[in-house]
Short mmCIF file of C-alpha atoms in Angstrom, two decimals:
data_model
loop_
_atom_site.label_atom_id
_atom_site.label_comp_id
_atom_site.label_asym_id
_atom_site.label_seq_id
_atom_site.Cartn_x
_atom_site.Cartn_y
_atom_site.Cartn_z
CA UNK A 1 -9.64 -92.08 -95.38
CA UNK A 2 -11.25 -93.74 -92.11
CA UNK A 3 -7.74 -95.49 -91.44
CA UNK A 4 -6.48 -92.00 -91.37
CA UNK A 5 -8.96 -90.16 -89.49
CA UNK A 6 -8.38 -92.88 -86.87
CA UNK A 7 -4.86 -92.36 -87.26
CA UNK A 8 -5.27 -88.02 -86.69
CA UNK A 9 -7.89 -88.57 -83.37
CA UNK A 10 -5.33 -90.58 -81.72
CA UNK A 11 -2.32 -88.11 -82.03
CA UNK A 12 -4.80 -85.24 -80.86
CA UNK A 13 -6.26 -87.74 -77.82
CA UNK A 14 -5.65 -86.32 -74.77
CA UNK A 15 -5.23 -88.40 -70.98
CA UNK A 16 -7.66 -87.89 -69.08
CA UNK A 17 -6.87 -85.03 -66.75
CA UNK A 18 -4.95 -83.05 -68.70
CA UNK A 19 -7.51 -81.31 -71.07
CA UNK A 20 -9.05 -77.89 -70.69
CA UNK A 21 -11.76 -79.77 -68.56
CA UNK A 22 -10.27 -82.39 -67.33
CA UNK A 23 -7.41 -80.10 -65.83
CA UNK A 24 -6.21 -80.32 -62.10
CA UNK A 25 -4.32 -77.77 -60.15
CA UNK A 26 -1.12 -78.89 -58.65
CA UNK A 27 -1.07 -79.11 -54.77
CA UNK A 28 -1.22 -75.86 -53.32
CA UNK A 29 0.35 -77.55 -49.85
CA UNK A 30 3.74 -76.51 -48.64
CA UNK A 31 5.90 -78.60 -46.52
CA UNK A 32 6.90 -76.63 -43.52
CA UNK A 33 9.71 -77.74 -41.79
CA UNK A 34 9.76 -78.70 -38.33
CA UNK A 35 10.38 -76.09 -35.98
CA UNK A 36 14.01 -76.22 -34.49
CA UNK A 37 13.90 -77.27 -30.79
CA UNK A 38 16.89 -75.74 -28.79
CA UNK A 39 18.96 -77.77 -26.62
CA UNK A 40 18.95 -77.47 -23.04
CA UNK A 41 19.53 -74.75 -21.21
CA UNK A 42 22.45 -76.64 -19.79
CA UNK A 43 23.75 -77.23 -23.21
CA UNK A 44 23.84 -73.93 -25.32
CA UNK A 45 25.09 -70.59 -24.63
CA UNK A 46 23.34 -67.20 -24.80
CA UNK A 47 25.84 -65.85 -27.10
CA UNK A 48 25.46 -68.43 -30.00
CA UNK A 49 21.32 -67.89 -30.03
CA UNK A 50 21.04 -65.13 -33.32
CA UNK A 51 18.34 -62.33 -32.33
CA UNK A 52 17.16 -61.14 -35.82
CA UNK A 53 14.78 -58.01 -34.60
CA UNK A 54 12.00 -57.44 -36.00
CA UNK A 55 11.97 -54.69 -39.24
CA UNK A 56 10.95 -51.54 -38.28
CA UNK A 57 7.34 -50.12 -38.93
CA UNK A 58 6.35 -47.57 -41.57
CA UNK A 59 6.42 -43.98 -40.49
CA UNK A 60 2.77 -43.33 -40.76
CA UNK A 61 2.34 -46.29 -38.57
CA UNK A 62 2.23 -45.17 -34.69
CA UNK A 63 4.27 -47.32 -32.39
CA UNK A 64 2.32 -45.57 -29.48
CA UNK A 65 -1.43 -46.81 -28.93
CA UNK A 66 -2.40 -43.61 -27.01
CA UNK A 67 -0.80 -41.33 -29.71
CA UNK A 68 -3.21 -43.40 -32.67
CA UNK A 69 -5.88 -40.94 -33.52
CA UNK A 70 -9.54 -42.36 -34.65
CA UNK A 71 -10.72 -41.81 -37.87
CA UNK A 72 -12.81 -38.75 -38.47
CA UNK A 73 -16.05 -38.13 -37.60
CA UNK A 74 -18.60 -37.43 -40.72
CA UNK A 75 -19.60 -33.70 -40.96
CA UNK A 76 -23.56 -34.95 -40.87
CA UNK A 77 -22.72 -36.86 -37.00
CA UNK A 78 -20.35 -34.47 -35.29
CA UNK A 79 -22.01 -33.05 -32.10
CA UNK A 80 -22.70 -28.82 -32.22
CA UNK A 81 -19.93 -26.62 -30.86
CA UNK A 82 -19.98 -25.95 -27.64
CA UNK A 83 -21.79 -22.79 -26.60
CA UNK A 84 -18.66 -19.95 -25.56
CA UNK A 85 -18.77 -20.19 -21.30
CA UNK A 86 -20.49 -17.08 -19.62
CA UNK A 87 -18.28 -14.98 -18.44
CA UNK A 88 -18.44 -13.84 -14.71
CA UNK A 89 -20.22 -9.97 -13.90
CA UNK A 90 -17.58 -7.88 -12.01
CA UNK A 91 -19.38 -6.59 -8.78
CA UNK A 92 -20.80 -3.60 -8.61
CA UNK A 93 -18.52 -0.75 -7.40
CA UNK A 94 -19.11 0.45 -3.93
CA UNK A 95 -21.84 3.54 -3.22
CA UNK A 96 -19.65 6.65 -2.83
CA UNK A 97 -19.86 7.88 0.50
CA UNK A 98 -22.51 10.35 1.10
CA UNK A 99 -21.29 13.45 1.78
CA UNK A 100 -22.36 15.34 5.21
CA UNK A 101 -24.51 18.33 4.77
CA UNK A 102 -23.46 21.34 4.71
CA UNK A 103 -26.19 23.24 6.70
CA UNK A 104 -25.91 24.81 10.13
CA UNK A 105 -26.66 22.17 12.80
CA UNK A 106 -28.95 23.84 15.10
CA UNK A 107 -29.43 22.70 18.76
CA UNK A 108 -32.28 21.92 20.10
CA UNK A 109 -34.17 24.23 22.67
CA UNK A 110 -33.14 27.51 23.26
CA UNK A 111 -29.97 29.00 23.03
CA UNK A 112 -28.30 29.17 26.85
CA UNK A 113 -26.61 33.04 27.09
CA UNK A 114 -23.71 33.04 29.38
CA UNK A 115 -23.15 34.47 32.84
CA UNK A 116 -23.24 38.29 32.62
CA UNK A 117 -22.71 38.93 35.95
CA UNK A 118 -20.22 37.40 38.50
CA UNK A 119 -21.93 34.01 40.25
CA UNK A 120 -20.08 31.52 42.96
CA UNK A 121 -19.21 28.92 39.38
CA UNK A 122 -17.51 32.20 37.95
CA UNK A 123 -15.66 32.55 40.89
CA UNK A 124 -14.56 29.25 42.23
CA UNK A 125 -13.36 28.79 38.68
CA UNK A 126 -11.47 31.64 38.66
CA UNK A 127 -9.21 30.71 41.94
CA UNK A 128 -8.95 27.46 40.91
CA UNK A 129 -7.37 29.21 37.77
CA UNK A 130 -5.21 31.20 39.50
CA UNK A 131 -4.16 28.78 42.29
CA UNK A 132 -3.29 26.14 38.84
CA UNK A 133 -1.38 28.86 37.38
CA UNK A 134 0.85 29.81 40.33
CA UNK A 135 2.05 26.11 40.73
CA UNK A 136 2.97 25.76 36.97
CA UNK A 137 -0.25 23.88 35.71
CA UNK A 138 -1.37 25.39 32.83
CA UNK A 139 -2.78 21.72 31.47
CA UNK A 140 -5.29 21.59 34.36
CA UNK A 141 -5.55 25.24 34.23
CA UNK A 142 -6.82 25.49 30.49
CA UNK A 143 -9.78 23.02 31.97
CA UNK A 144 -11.00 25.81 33.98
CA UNK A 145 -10.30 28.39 31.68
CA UNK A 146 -12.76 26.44 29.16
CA UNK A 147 -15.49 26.44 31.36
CA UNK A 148 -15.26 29.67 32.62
CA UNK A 149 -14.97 31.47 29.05
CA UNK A 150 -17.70 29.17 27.86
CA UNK A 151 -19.66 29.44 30.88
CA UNK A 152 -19.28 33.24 31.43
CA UNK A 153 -19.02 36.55 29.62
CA UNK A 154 -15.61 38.43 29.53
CA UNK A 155 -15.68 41.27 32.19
CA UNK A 156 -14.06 42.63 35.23
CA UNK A 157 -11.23 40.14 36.56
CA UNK A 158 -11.86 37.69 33.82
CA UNK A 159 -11.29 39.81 31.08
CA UNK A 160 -8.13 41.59 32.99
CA UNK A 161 -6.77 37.96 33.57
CA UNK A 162 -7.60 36.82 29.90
CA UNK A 163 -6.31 40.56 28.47
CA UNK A 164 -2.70 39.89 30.32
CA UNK A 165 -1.92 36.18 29.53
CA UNK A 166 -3.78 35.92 26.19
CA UNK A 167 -0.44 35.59 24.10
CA UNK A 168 0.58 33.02 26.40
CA UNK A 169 -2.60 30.66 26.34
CA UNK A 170 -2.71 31.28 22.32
CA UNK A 171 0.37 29.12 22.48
CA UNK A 172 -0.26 26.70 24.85
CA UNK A 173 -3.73 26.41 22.59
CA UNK A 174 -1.89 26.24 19.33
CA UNK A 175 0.30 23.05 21.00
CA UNK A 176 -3.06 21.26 21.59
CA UNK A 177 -4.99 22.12 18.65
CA UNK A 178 -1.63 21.97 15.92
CA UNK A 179 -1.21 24.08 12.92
CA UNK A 180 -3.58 26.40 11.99
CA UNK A 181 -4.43 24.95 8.60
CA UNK A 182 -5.81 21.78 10.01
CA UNK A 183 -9.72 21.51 9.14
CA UNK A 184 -11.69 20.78 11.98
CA UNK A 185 -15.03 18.65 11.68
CA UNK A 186 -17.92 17.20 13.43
CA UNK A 187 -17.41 13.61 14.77
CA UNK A 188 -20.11 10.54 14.28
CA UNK A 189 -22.05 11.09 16.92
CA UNK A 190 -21.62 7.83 19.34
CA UNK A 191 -22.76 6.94 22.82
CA UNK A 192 -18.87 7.92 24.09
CA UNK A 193 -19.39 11.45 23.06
CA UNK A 194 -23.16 12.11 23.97
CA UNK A 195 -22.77 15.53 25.43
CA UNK A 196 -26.21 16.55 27.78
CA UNK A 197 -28.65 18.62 26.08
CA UNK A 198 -28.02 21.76 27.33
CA UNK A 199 -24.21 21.27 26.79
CA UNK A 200 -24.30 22.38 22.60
CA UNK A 201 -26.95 24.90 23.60
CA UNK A 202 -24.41 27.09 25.12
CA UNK A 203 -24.23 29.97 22.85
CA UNK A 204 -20.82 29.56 22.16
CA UNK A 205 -20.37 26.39 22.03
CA UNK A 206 -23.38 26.36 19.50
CA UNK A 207 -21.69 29.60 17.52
CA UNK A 208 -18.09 27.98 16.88
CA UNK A 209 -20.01 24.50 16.39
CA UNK A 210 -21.82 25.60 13.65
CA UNK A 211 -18.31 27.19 11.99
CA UNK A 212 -16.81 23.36 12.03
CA UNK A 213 -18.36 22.23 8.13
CA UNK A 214 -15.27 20.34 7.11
CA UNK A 215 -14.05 23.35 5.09
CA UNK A 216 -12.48 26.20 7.49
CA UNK A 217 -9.54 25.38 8.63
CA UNK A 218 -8.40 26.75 12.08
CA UNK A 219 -7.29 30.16 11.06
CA UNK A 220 -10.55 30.80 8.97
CA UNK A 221 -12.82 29.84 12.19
CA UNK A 222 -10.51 32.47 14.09
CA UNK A 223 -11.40 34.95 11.94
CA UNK A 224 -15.35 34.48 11.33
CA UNK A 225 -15.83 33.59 15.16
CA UNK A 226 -17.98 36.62 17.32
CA UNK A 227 -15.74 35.61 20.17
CA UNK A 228 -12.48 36.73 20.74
CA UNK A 229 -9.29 34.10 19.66
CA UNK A 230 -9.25 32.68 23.24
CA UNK A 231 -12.90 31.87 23.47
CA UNK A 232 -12.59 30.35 20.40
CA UNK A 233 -9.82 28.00 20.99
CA UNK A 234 -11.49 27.40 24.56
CA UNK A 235 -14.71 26.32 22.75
CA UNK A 236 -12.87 23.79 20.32
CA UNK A 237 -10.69 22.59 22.74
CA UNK A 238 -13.37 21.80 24.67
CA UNK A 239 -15.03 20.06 21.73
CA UNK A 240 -12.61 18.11 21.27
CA UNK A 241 -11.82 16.82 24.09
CA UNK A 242 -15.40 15.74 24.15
CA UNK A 243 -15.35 13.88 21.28
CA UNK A 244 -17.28 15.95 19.51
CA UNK A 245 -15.06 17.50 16.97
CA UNK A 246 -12.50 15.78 15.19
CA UNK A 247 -9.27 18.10 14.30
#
């Protein structure tokens, strides 16, 4: 029994280093060959050196460093949303122009009545009128007409004069005023056309003055005037050639 007991341990004996505990891994080194040194440059040609390139990458895999996007921020560290940019105020429209008043402008001091009986201004105007007219001047001549029908009341040799040619000066009127339907009105008053006081206290210069609001046109002043057609276009004429009236 002991001979074979002896005889059973041997054939299950293991060598030493081969057992469960005595076990040893094989060598996990790898013989790498060594690397292959080209000739010289004298020696070889380029066309016998193989280029293996280099596998492409995986499609989810950028090939461009700027177009690689970082990972995503967590919800609990992203910053707040930027607060929406203020948007500009439009500037205020522009005040509506004030619109002139529509009252009477009255002169100040006393109303100035015209001549009512013949003086030496009535009649030194009045040859100058007829000496103007005789050589063909009716521009200069309307200048003295003005002042003597603004100046003066219509009687004896004025009024015959003005009675006989008033047809003609309507026209020659109408060619310096323009159409009838143009609307006459008062001019900003500036330092150009700063008339002397007593000028707009003539009474009529101050009547057909106060008839210029903007809204009568030519033919409508005509008609409401208390002077006769010719006094009236002498007064606005005369206006305007001061500056005072726009038309």
């Amino acid at each position: 029994l002991v001979d074979a007991l002896e005889l059973r341990f041997r054939q299950l004996q293991v060598p030493q280093g081969e057992g469960r505990r005595g076990w040893r891994p094989k060598s996990t080194e790898v013989e790498i060959a060594p690397p292959t040194v080209l000739p010289s440059a004298n020696n070889y040609d380029l066309d016998d050196i193989s280029r293996v390139e280099a596998p492409p990458l995986p499609i989810d895999v950028p090939t461009d460093k700027k177009g690689a996007e970082p990972p995503p921020i967590p919800v609990g560290q992203q910053a707040p949303p930027a607060a929406p940019a203020a948007k500009k105020a439009k500037p205020a429209p522009a005040p509506a122009p004030v619109a002139e008043p529509k009252t009477k402008r009255l002169p100040e001091g006393p109303i100035l009545k015209p001549a009512s009986g013949p003086s030496r201004a009535v009649t030194l105007l009045y040859d100058d009128i007829l000496w103007l007219v005789s050589i063909n001047d009716w521009a200069a001549a309307l200048i003295s007409l003005e002042r003597l029908l603004v100046m003066a009341a219509l009687q004896g040799d004025v009024k015959e004069f003005v009675d006989v040619n008033e047809v003609k000066l309507m026209n020659v009127y109408e060619s310096y005023l323009g159409p009838l339907e143009k609307r006459p009105k008062r001019a900003l008053s500036t330092i150009d056309n700063t008339m002397p006081g007593g000028y707009e206290r003539a009474e009529k210069i101050a009547s057909v003055l106060d008839l210029v609001d903007g809204e009568r046109d030519l033919k409508q002043i005509l008609r409401d005037s208390d002077y006769s057609p010719l006094e009236t276009c002498a007064a606005l004429n005369q206006l305007r050639r001061a500056g005072v009236v726009d038309i």
